[in-house]
Amino acid sequence: MPKNFLFTSESVSEGHPDKVADRISDTVLDAFLGSDPYARVACETLVTTNRVVIAGEVGMNAKKMGARAPMLKATGRGKPKINKPLIEKLTRAAIKDIGYAQDGFHWKNAKVEILLHGQSADIAQGVDAKDNKDEGAGDQGIMFGYATDETPELMPAPLQYSHNILSALAAARHSGKEKMLEPDAKSQVTLRYENGKPVGCTAVVVSTQHNAKVDQDDVREIVRPYVEKVLPKGWMPANEHFYVNPTGNFVIGGPDGDTGLTGRKIIVDTYGGAAPHGGGAFSGKDPTKVDRSAAYAARYLAKNVVAAGLAERCLIQLAYAIGVAYPLSVYVDTFGTGKVDEAKLAKILPQLMSLSPRGIREHLGLNKPIYARTTAYGHFGRTPDSKGGFSWEKLDLVKELKGAF
């Protein structure tokens, strides 16, 4: 890898059409997991001008049933009945929370179509535990986890700053401080690296939807202080490389301006292109789907390796086969920054945490309604919360890793 280079990552806001779709899909997932921690959910959402289409496969009490479950029937004792009216209500609440009350996409007026049905029995029989068979992976695939010491969050700096810019603008919009801003937005940050470390920012791009009453010069000055606050002191790029709404106008936005689909922002969700991605999206999938849970596990392990001081950068790849409990391979790469043998690390990590779907779910506490909060500003580099959210960001393996070496 070159030591001196420029690297760029982008982020998108909670109001980006694809993120609206992600939010709705994970809101549906949370509803099912809140009623039955072992529900099976694979939910996809499409959003466009005043229309939301929700489709996919669901199954309640999946741990016990092991077959095609009745759609939207069983619920836990004392839990709300998960039916179409409730899903529509939760969908409208999510859209309202993001901030959409526009003519072309309004939380109250949009038509919501729900096309969920039961999970395939063929898939269920491979995934469910039975007799001496442990719970298998919900699909084949490869998953990657990555960590780097570039930022306190152990995330790639260009992506973390891109997330932080949009998160700050969204907070100001929600608080009422910046009333001219609307929900849809994108950011992009280019950093200069010397000897493999970020040392400055050469360009920032922010495109943000805005009220028609404000001109572009005003939008630029609204955005500027938030960028300056996020970037390290002295890193603000030259004025000619600070781009705000380069098209000149951004009034029509969100699903009214561009169709959104679940799972189309997987690089934004992960590492901003600084590390590989296996290709599987996260949102709308329950934790038996290793696209999601194993990617969380790989990040958890990589982050703990870096936090333990065993490497400055760490990439972990896990590979699974549908219906098979344990990964087919565990690969570790520390890019020449490791202080321990990578092959030994690859053997020790599965000893510290079971990498079967069941082991991952139980270790990280993933059978909870914790997913809607992940859909904007990245699934990684976040702060673990008291209700179990972002448990894969914990550093509770550091002591064991240090002891192992």
PDB file of C-alpha atoms in Angstrom, residues 11-256:
ATOM      1  CA  SER A  11     -21.820   9.511   3.731  1.00  0.00           C
ATOM      2  CA  VAL A  12     -25.539  10.128   3.295  1.00  0.00           C
ATOM      3  CA  SER A  13     -28.081  11.460   5.762  1.00  0.00           C
ATOM      4  CA  GLU A  14     -31.096   9.786   7.325  1.00  0.00           C
ATOM      5  CA  GLY A  15     -33.243  11.588   4.742  1.00  0.00           C
ATOM      6  CA  HIS A  16     -31.476  10.111   1.716  1.00  0.00           C
ATOM      7  CA  PRO A  17     -34.019   7.918  -0.131  1.00  0.00           C
ATOM      8  CA  ASP A  18     -32.002   4.728   0.357  1.00  0.00           C
ATOM      9  CA  LYS A  19     -31.633   5.478   4.058  1.00  0.00           C
ATOM     10  CA  VAL A  20     -35.370   6.107   4.391  1.00  0.00           C
ATOM     11  CA  ALA A  21     -35.863   2.613   2.961  1.00  0.00           C
ATOM     12  CA  ASP A  22     -33.273   1.171   5.371  1.00  0.00           C
ATOM     13  CA  ARG A  23     -34.963   2.880   8.302  1.00  0.00           C
ATOM     14  CA  ILE A  24     -38.370   1.444   7.429  1.00  0.00           C
ATOM     15  CA  SER A  25     -36.975  -2.074   6.910  1.00  0.00           C
ATOM     16  CA  ASP A  26     -35.232  -2.040  10.283  1.00  0.00           C
ATOM     17  CA  THR A  27     -38.297  -0.525  11.952  1.00  0.00           C
ATOM     18  CA  VAL A  28     -40.272  -3.555  10.747  1.00  0.00           C
ATOM     19  CA  LEU A  29     -37.495  -5.849  12.002  1.00  0.00           C
ATOM     20  CA  ASP A  30     -37.528  -4.182  15.432  1.00  0.00           C
ATOM     21  CA  ALA A  31     -41.294  -4.621  15.663  1.00  0.00           C
ATOM     22  CA  PHE A  32     -40.997  -8.362  15.112  1.00  0.00           C
ATOM     23  CA  LEU A  33     -38.016  -8.811  17.434  1.00  0.00           C
ATOM     24  CA  GLY A  34     -39.787  -6.777  20.099  1.00  0.00           C
ATOM     25  CA  SER A  35     -42.631  -9.275  19.980  1.00  0.00           C
ATOM     26  CA  ASP A  36     -40.564 -12.424  19.435  1.00  0.00           C
ATOM     27  CA  PRO A  37     -36.767 -12.314  19.909  1.00  0.00           C
ATOM     28  CA  TYR A  38     -36.431 -15.310  17.574  1.00  0.00           C
ATOM     29  CA  ALA A  39     -38.531 -13.953  14.724  1.00  0.00           C
ATOM     30  CA  ARG A  40     -37.211 -14.409  11.216  1.00  0.00           C
ATOM     31  CA  VAL A  41     -37.320 -11.291   9.077  1.00  0.00           C
ATOM     32  CA  ALA A  42     -35.998 -10.363   5.651  1.00  0.00           C
ATOM     33  CA  CYS A  43     -37.670  -7.046   4.826  1.00  0.00           C
ATOM     34  CA  GLU A  44     -37.085  -4.898   1.744  1.00  0.00           C
ATOM     35  CA  THR A  45     -38.511  -1.420   1.187  1.00  0.00           C
ATOM     36  CA  LEU A  46     -38.959   0.802  -1.860  1.00  0.00           C
ATOM     37  CA  VAL A  47     -39.783   4.500  -1.490  1.00  0.00           C
ATOM     38  CA  THR A  48     -40.721   6.965  -4.216  1.00  0.00           C
ATOM     39  CA  THR A  49     -43.046   9.941  -4.635  1.00  0.00           C
ATOM     40  CA  ASN A  50     -45.631   9.569  -1.838  1.00  0.00           C
ATOM     41  CA  ARG A  51     -45.420   5.797  -1.954  1.00  0.00           C
ATOM     42  CA  VAL A  52     -43.847   3.105   0.228  1.00  0.00           C
ATOM     43  CA  VAL A  53     -43.752  -0.590  -0.718  1.00  0.00           C
ATOM     44  CA  ILE A  54     -42.678  -3.093   1.956  1.00  0.00           C
ATOM     45  CA  ALA A  55     -41.998  -6.688   0.901  1.00  0.00           C
ATOM     46  CA  GLY A  56     -40.206  -9.740   2.217  1.00  0.00           C
ATOM     47  CA  GLU A  57     -40.409 -12.861   4.342  1.00  0.00           C
ATOM     48  CA  VAL A  58     -41.232 -13.125   8.034  1.00  0.00           C
ATOM     49  CA  GLY A  59     -41.824 -15.855  10.574  1.00  0.00           C
ATOM     50  CA  MET A  60     -42.837 -15.616  14.228  1.00  0.00           C
ATOM     51  CA  ASN A  61     -41.566 -18.015  16.909  1.00  0.00           C
ATOM     52  CA  ALA A  62     -39.135 -19.286  14.308  1.00  0.00           C
ATOM     53  CA  LYS A  63     -36.874 -20.952  16.864  1.00  0.00           C
ATOM     54  CA  LYS A  64     -39.610 -23.447  17.737  1.00  0.00           C
ATOM     55  CA  MET A  65     -41.550 -23.730  14.506  1.00  0.00           C
ATOM     56  CA  GLY A  66     -38.785 -24.603  12.054  1.00  0.00           C
ATOM     57  CA  ALA A  67     -41.158 -24.337   9.105  1.00  0.00           C
ATOM     58  CA  ARG A  68     -43.174 -21.865   7.060  1.00  0.00           C
ATOM     59  CA  ALA A  69     -44.630 -19.688   9.802  1.00  0.00           C
ATOM     60  CA  PRO A  70     -48.072 -18.070   9.613  1.00  0.00           C
ATOM     61  CA  MET A  71     -47.701 -14.471   8.515  1.00  0.00           C
ATOM     62  CA  LEU A  72     -48.271 -11.835  11.188  1.00  0.00           C
ATOM     63  CA  LYS A  73     -50.127 -14.165  13.548  1.00  0.00           C
ATOM     64  CA  ALA A  74     -48.297 -15.207  16.710  1.00  0.00           C
ATOM     65  CA  THR A  75     -47.099 -12.597  19.190  1.00  0.00           C
ATOM     66  CA  GLY A  76     -45.521 -12.811  22.606  1.00  0.00           C
ATOM     67  CA  ARG A  77     -47.682 -12.500  25.689  1.00  0.00           C
ATOM     68  CA  GLY A  78     -48.442  -8.876  26.490  1.00  0.00           C
ATOM     69  CA  LYS A  79     -46.927  -7.708  23.186  1.00  0.00           C
ATOM     70  CA  PRO A  80     -48.756  -5.699  20.524  1.00  0.00           C
ATOM     71  CA  LYS A  81     -50.133  -7.741  17.644  1.00  0.00           C
ATOM     72  CA  ILE A  82     -47.855  -7.377  14.635  1.00  0.00           C
ATOM     73  CA  ASN A  83     -50.253  -6.776  11.780  1.00  0.00           C
ATOM     74  CA  LYS A  84     -50.464  -4.591   8.717  1.00  0.00           C
ATOM     75  CA  PRO A  85     -52.102  -1.602  10.455  1.00  0.00           C
ATOM     76  CA  LEU A  86     -49.320  -1.578  13.070  1.00  0.00           C
ATOM     77  CA  ILE A  87     -46.584  -1.837  10.433  1.00  0.00           C
ATOM     78  CA  GLU A  88     -48.147   1.046   8.519  1.00  0.00           C
ATOM     79  CA  LYS A  89     -48.360   3.102  11.703  1.00  0.00           C
ATOM     80  CA  LEU A  90     -44.698   2.441  12.526  1.00  0.00           C
ATOM     81  CA  THR A  91     -43.688   3.271   8.959  1.00  0.00           C
ATOM     82  CA  ARG A  92     -45.428   6.647   9.066  1.00  0.00           C
ATOM     83  CA  ALA A  93     -43.875   7.394  12.456  1.00  0.00           C
ATOM     84  CA  ALA A  94     -40.391   6.645  11.083  1.00  0.00           C
ATOM     85  CA  ILE A  95     -40.919   8.953   8.097  1.00  0.00           C
ATOM     86  CA  LYS A  96     -42.208  11.689  10.396  1.00  0.00           C
ATOM     87  CA  ASP A  97     -39.229  11.288  12.717  1.00  0.00           C
ATOM     88  CA  ILE A  98     -36.838  11.734   9.786  1.00  0.00           C
ATOM     89  CA  GLY A  99     -38.656  14.967   8.971  1.00  0.00           C
ATOM     90  CA  TYR A 100     -40.615  14.368   5.768  1.00  0.00           C
ATOM     91  CA  ALA A 101     -43.794  16.427   5.525  1.00  0.00           C
ATOM     92  CA  GLN A 102     -43.356  17.607   1.931  1.00  0.00           C
ATOM     93  CA  ASP A 103     -45.866  17.615  -0.904  1.00  0.00           C
ATOM     94  CA  GLY A 104     -43.953  14.885  -2.767  1.00  0.00           C
ATOM     95  CA  PHE A 105     -43.267  12.711   0.291  1.00  0.00           C
ATOM     96  CA  HIS A 106     -45.360  13.190   3.399  1.00  0.00           C
ATOM     97  CA  TRP A 107     -45.492  10.908   6.426  1.00  0.00           C
ATOM     98  CA  LYS A 108     -49.265  11.277   6.597  1.00  0.00           C
ATOM     99  CA  ASN A 109     -50.222  11.204   2.917  1.00  0.00           C
ATOM    100  CA  ALA A 110     -47.883   8.612   1.399  1.00  0.00           C
ATOM    101  CA  LYS A 111     -49.523   5.355   0.324  1.00  0.00           C
ATOM    102  CA  VAL A 112     -48.067   2.371   2.203  1.00  0.00           C
ATOM    103  CA  GLU A 113     -48.323  -1.088   0.614  1.00  0.00           C
ATOM    104  CA  ILE A 114     -47.321  -4.146   2.678  1.00  0.00           C
ATOM    105  CA  LEU A 115     -46.451  -7.383   0.870  1.00  0.00           C
ATOM    106  CA  LEU A 116     -44.856  -9.513   3.591  1.00  0.00           C
ATOM    107  CA  HIS A 117     -45.332 -13.296   3.635  1.00  0.00           C
ATOM    108  CA  GLY A 118     -44.001 -16.364   5.439  1.00  0.00           C
ATOM    109  CA  GLN A 119     -40.402 -17.558   5.286  1.00  0.00           C
ATOM    110  CA  SER A 120     -39.541 -20.371   2.884  1.00  0.00           C
ATOM    111  CA  ALA A 121     -39.617 -23.786   4.547  1.00  0.00           C
ATOM    112  CA  ASP A 122     -36.578 -24.782   2.452  1.00  0.00           C
ATOM    113  CA  ILE A 123     -34.521 -21.977   3.993  1.00  0.00           C
ATOM    114  CA  ALA A 124     -35.906 -22.572   7.467  1.00  0.00           C
ATOM    115  CA  GLN A 125     -34.913 -26.255   7.511  1.00  0.00           C
ATOM    116  CA  GLY A 126     -31.295 -25.348   6.815  1.00  0.00           C
ATOM    117  CA  VAL A 127     -31.163 -22.581   9.394  1.00  0.00           C
ATOM    118  CA  ASP A 128     -33.113 -24.033  12.318  1.00  0.00           C
ATOM    119  CA  ALA A 129     -31.443 -26.089  15.016  1.00  0.00           C
ATOM    120  CA  LYS A 130     -32.764 -29.653  15.141  1.00  0.00           C
ATOM    121  CA  ASP A 131     -31.740 -32.793  17.038  1.00  0.00           C
ATOM    122  CA  ASN A 132     -27.914 -32.634  17.104  1.00  0.00           C
ATOM    123  CA  LYS A 133     -27.721 -29.962  14.401  1.00  0.00           C
ATOM    124  CA  ASP A 134     -26.830 -26.451  15.570  1.00  0.00           C
ATOM    125  CA  GLU A 135     -28.423 -23.397  14.012  1.00  0.00           C
ATOM    126  CA  GLY A 136     -26.955 -22.866  10.551  1.00  0.00           C
ATOM    127  CA  ALA A 137     -26.025 -19.720   8.682  1.00  0.00           C
ATOM    128  CA  GLY A 138     -28.959 -18.130   6.865  1.00  0.00           C
ATOM    129  CA  ASP A 139     -26.988 -17.873   3.626  1.00  0.00           C
ATOM    130  CA  GLN A 140     -23.582 -18.411   2.107  1.00  0.00           C
ATOM    131  CA  GLY A 141     -21.208 -15.492   1.747  1.00  0.00           C
ATOM    132  CA  ILE A 142     -18.151 -13.625   2.918  1.00  0.00           C
ATOM    133  CA  MET A 143     -18.174 -10.897   5.567  1.00  0.00           C
ATOM    134  CA  PHE A 144     -15.466  -8.409   6.484  1.00  0.00           C
ATOM    135  CA  GLY A 145     -14.654  -6.466   9.631  1.00  0.00           C
ATOM    136  CA  TYR A 146     -12.100  -3.672   9.845  1.00  0.00           C
ATOM    137  CA  ALA A 147     -10.559  -1.301  12.374  1.00  0.00           C
ATOM    138  CA  THR A 148      -7.841   1.336  12.222  1.00  0.00           C
ATOM    139  CA  ASP A 149      -6.286   3.633  14.806  1.00  0.00           C
ATOM    140  CA  GLU A 150      -6.836   6.731  12.615  1.00  0.00           C
ATOM    141  CA  THR A 151      -9.683   7.976  14.837  1.00  0.00           C
ATOM    142  CA  PRO A 152     -10.823   7.459  18.447  1.00  0.00           C
ATOM    143  CA  GLU A 153     -13.710   5.389  17.064  1.00  0.00           C
ATOM    144  CA  LEU A 154     -11.110   3.121  15.363  1.00  0.00           C
ATOM    145  CA  MET A 155     -12.718   3.937  12.012  1.00  0.00           C
ATOM    146  CA  PRO A 156     -11.276   5.281   8.730  1.00  0.00           C
ATOM    147  CA  ALA A 157     -11.003   9.042   9.145  1.00  0.00           C
ATOM    148  CA  PRO A 158     -12.559  10.161   5.804  1.00  0.00           C
ATOM    149  CA  LEU A 159     -15.729   8.179   6.504  1.00  0.00           C
ATOM    150  CA  GLN A 160     -15.958   9.148  10.175  1.00  0.00           C
ATOM    151  CA  TYR A 161     -15.697  12.856   9.355  1.00  0.00           C
ATOM    152  CA  SER A 162     -18.271  12.460   6.556  1.00  0.00           C
ATOM    153  CA  HIS A 163     -20.691  10.822   9.005  1.00  0.00           C
ATOM    154  CA  ASN A 164     -20.032  13.443  11.678  1.00  0.00           C
ATOM    155  CA  ILE A 165     -20.734  16.366   9.340  1.00  0.00           C
ATOM    156  CA  LEU A 166     -24.167  15.040   8.380  1.00  0.00           C
ATOM    157  CA  SER A 167     -24.981  13.952  11.918  1.00  0.00           C
ATOM    158  CA  ALA A 168     -24.236  17.483  13.165  1.00  0.00           C
ATOM    159  CA  LEU A 169     -26.380  19.066  10.448  1.00  0.00           C
ATOM    160  CA  ALA A 170     -29.244  16.670  11.200  1.00  0.00           C
ATOM    161  CA  ALA A 171     -29.090  17.470  14.916  1.00  0.00           C
ATOM    162  CA  ALA A 172     -29.252  21.193  14.129  1.00  0.00           C
ATOM    163  CA  ARG A 173     -32.213  20.615  11.796  1.00  0.00           C
ATOM    164  CA  HIS A 174     -34.123  18.526  14.327  1.00  0.00           C
ATOM    165  CA  SER A 175     -33.513  21.062  17.092  1.00  0.00           C
ATOM    166  CA  GLY A 176     -34.948  23.878  14.965  1.00  0.00           C
ATOM    167  CA  LYS A 177     -31.658  25.773  14.897  1.00  0.00           C
ATOM    168  CA  GLU A 178     -31.313  25.387  11.115  1.00  0.00           C
ATOM    169  CA  LYS A 179     -34.879  25.708   9.846  1.00  0.00           C
ATOM    170  CA  MET A 180     -33.853  26.172   6.217  1.00  0.00           C
ATOM    171  CA  LEU A 181     -32.393  22.665   5.945  1.00  0.00           C
ATOM    172  CA  GLU A 182     -34.416  19.656   4.767  1.00  0.00           C
ATOM    173  CA  PRO A 183     -33.770  15.929   5.444  1.00  0.00           C
ATOM    174  CA  ASP A 184     -31.924  14.753   2.302  1.00  0.00           C
ATOM    175  CA  ALA A 185     -28.150  15.292   2.312  1.00  0.00           C
ATOM    176  CA  LYS A 186     -24.803  13.819   1.269  1.00  0.00           C
ATOM    177  CA  SER A 187     -21.212  14.535   2.274  1.00  0.00           C
ATOM    178  CA  GLN A 188     -17.775  13.604   0.982  1.00  0.00           C
ATOM    179  CA  VAL A 189     -14.353  14.153   2.553  1.00  0.00           C
ATOM    180  CA  THR A 190     -10.924  13.806   0.911  1.00  0.00           C
ATOM    181  CA  LEU A 191      -7.913  13.457   3.215  1.00  0.00           C
ATOM    182  CA  ARG A 192      -4.189  13.611   2.510  1.00  0.00           C
ATOM    183  CA  TYR A 193      -2.126  10.765   3.955  1.00  0.00           C
ATOM    184  CA  GLU A 194       1.608  10.879   4.676  1.00  0.00           C
ATOM    185  CA  ASN A 195       3.433   7.754   5.834  1.00  0.00           C
ATOM    186  CA  GLY A 196       0.046   6.048   5.960  1.00  0.00           C
ATOM    187  CA  LYS A 197      -1.508   8.544   8.392  1.00  0.00           C
ATOM    188  CA  PRO A 198      -4.072  11.297   7.676  1.00  0.00           C
ATOM    189  CA  VAL A 199      -2.487  14.743   8.014  1.00  0.00           C
ATOM    190  CA  GLY A 200      -4.931  17.133   6.330  1.00  0.00           C
ATOM    191  CA  CYS A 201      -8.108  17.638   4.333  1.00  0.00           C
ATOM    192  CA  THR A 202      -7.934  18.654   0.681  1.00  0.00           C
ATOM    193  CA  ALA A 203     -11.657  18.773  -0.221  1.00  0.00           C
ATOM    194  CA  VAL A 204     -15.125  18.629   1.316  1.00  0.00           C
ATOM    195  CA  VAL A 205     -18.406  18.226  -0.560  1.00  0.00           C
ATOM    196  CA  VAL A 206     -21.790  18.731   1.114  1.00  0.00           C
ATOM    197  CA  SER A 207     -25.059  18.570  -0.788  1.00  0.00           C
ATOM    198  CA  THR A 208     -28.048  19.339   1.384  1.00  0.00           C
ATOM    199  CA  GLN A 209     -31.700  19.743   0.573  1.00  0.00           C
ATOM    200  CA  HIS A 210     -32.964  23.179   1.573  1.00  0.00           C
ATOM    201  CA  ASN A 211     -35.997  25.413   1.672  1.00  0.00           C
ATOM    202  CA  ALA A 212     -36.734  27.229  -1.587  1.00  0.00           C
ATOM    203  CA  LYS A 213     -36.556  30.581   0.218  1.00  0.00           C
ATOM    204  CA  VAL A 214     -32.814  30.348   0.902  1.00  0.00           C
ATOM    205  CA  ASP A 215     -30.102  30.969  -1.743  1.00  0.00           C
ATOM    206  CA  GLN A 216     -26.945  28.940  -2.265  1.00  0.00           C
ATOM    207  CA  ASP A 217     -24.584  31.432  -0.632  1.00  0.00           C
ATOM    208  CA  ASP A 218     -26.671  31.246   2.521  1.00  0.00           C
ATOM    209  CA  VAL A 219     -26.707  27.445   2.427  1.00  0.00           C
ATOM    210  CA  ARG A 220     -22.924  27.462   2.135  1.00  0.00           C
ATOM    211  CA  GLU A 221     -22.561  29.644   5.212  1.00  0.00           C
ATOM    212  CA  ILE A 222     -25.065  27.518   7.155  1.00  0.00           C
ATOM    213  CA  VAL A 223     -22.997  24.401   6.454  1.00  0.00           C
ATOM    214  CA  ARG A 224     -19.498  25.885   6.949  1.00  0.00           C
ATOM    215  CA  PRO A 225     -19.323  26.038  10.790  1.00  0.00           C
ATOM    216  CA  TYR A 226     -20.477  22.429  11.134  1.00  0.00           C
ATOM    217  CA  VAL A 227     -17.702  21.242   8.827  1.00  0.00           C
ATOM    218  CA  GLU A 228     -15.128  23.389  10.622  1.00  0.00           C
ATOM    219  CA  LYS A 229     -16.172  21.952  13.973  1.00  0.00           C
ATOM    220  CA  VAL A 230     -15.944  18.326  12.796  1.00  0.00           C
ATOM    221  CA  LEU A 231     -12.538  18.541  11.099  1.00  0.00           C
ATOM    222  CA  PRO A 232      -9.380  18.778  13.219  1.00  0.00           C
ATOM    223  CA  LYS A 233      -8.108  22.323  13.764  1.00  0.00           C
ATOM    224  CA  GLY A 234      -6.399  23.721  10.692  1.00  0.00           C
ATOM    225  CA  TRP A 235      -7.768  21.036   8.349  1.00  0.00           C
ATOM    226  CA  MET A 236     -10.501  23.076   6.650  1.00  0.00           C
ATOM    227  CA  PRO A 237      -9.720  22.969   2.909  1.00  0.00           C
ATOM    228  CA  ALA A 238      -9.168  26.037   0.764  1.00  0.00           C
ATOM    229  CA  ASN A 239     -12.385  27.867  -0.097  1.00  0.00           C
ATOM    230  CA  GLU A 240     -12.272  26.739  -3.740  1.00  0.00           C
ATOM    231  CA  HIS A 241     -12.244  23.115  -2.546  1.00  0.00           C
ATOM    232  CA  PHE A 242     -15.196  23.496  -0.194  1.00  0.00           C
ATOM    233  CA  TYR A 243     -18.166  22.506  -2.341  1.00  0.00           C
ATOM    234  CA  VAL A 244     -21.736  23.043  -1.140  1.00  0.00           C
ATOM    235  CA  ASN A 245     -24.604  22.046  -3.452  1.00  0.00           C
ATOM    236  CA  PRO A 246     -22.418  21.971  -6.580  1.00  0.00           C
ATOM    237  CA  THR A 247     -25.502  21.591  -8.834  1.00  0.00           C
ATOM    238  CA  GLY A 248     -26.648  25.036  -7.707  1.00  0.00           C
ATOM    239  CA  ASN A 249     -29.997  24.038  -6.214  1.00  0.00           C
ATOM    240  CA  PHE A 250     -31.346  21.200  -4.055  1.00  0.00           C
ATOM    241  CA  VAL A 251     -34.997  21.880  -3.204  1.00  0.00           C
ATOM    242  CA  ILE A 252     -36.556  18.692  -4.601  1.00  0.00           C
ATOM    243  CA  GLY A 253     -35.093  15.814  -2.635  1.00  0.00           C
ATOM    244  CA  GLY A 254     -35.745  12.633  -0.733  1.00  0.00           C
ATOM    245  CA  PRO A 255     -37.932   9.904  -2.269  1.00  0.00           C
ATOM    246  CA  ASP A 256     -39.735  12.543  -4.349  1.00  0.00           C
TER     247      ASP A 256
END
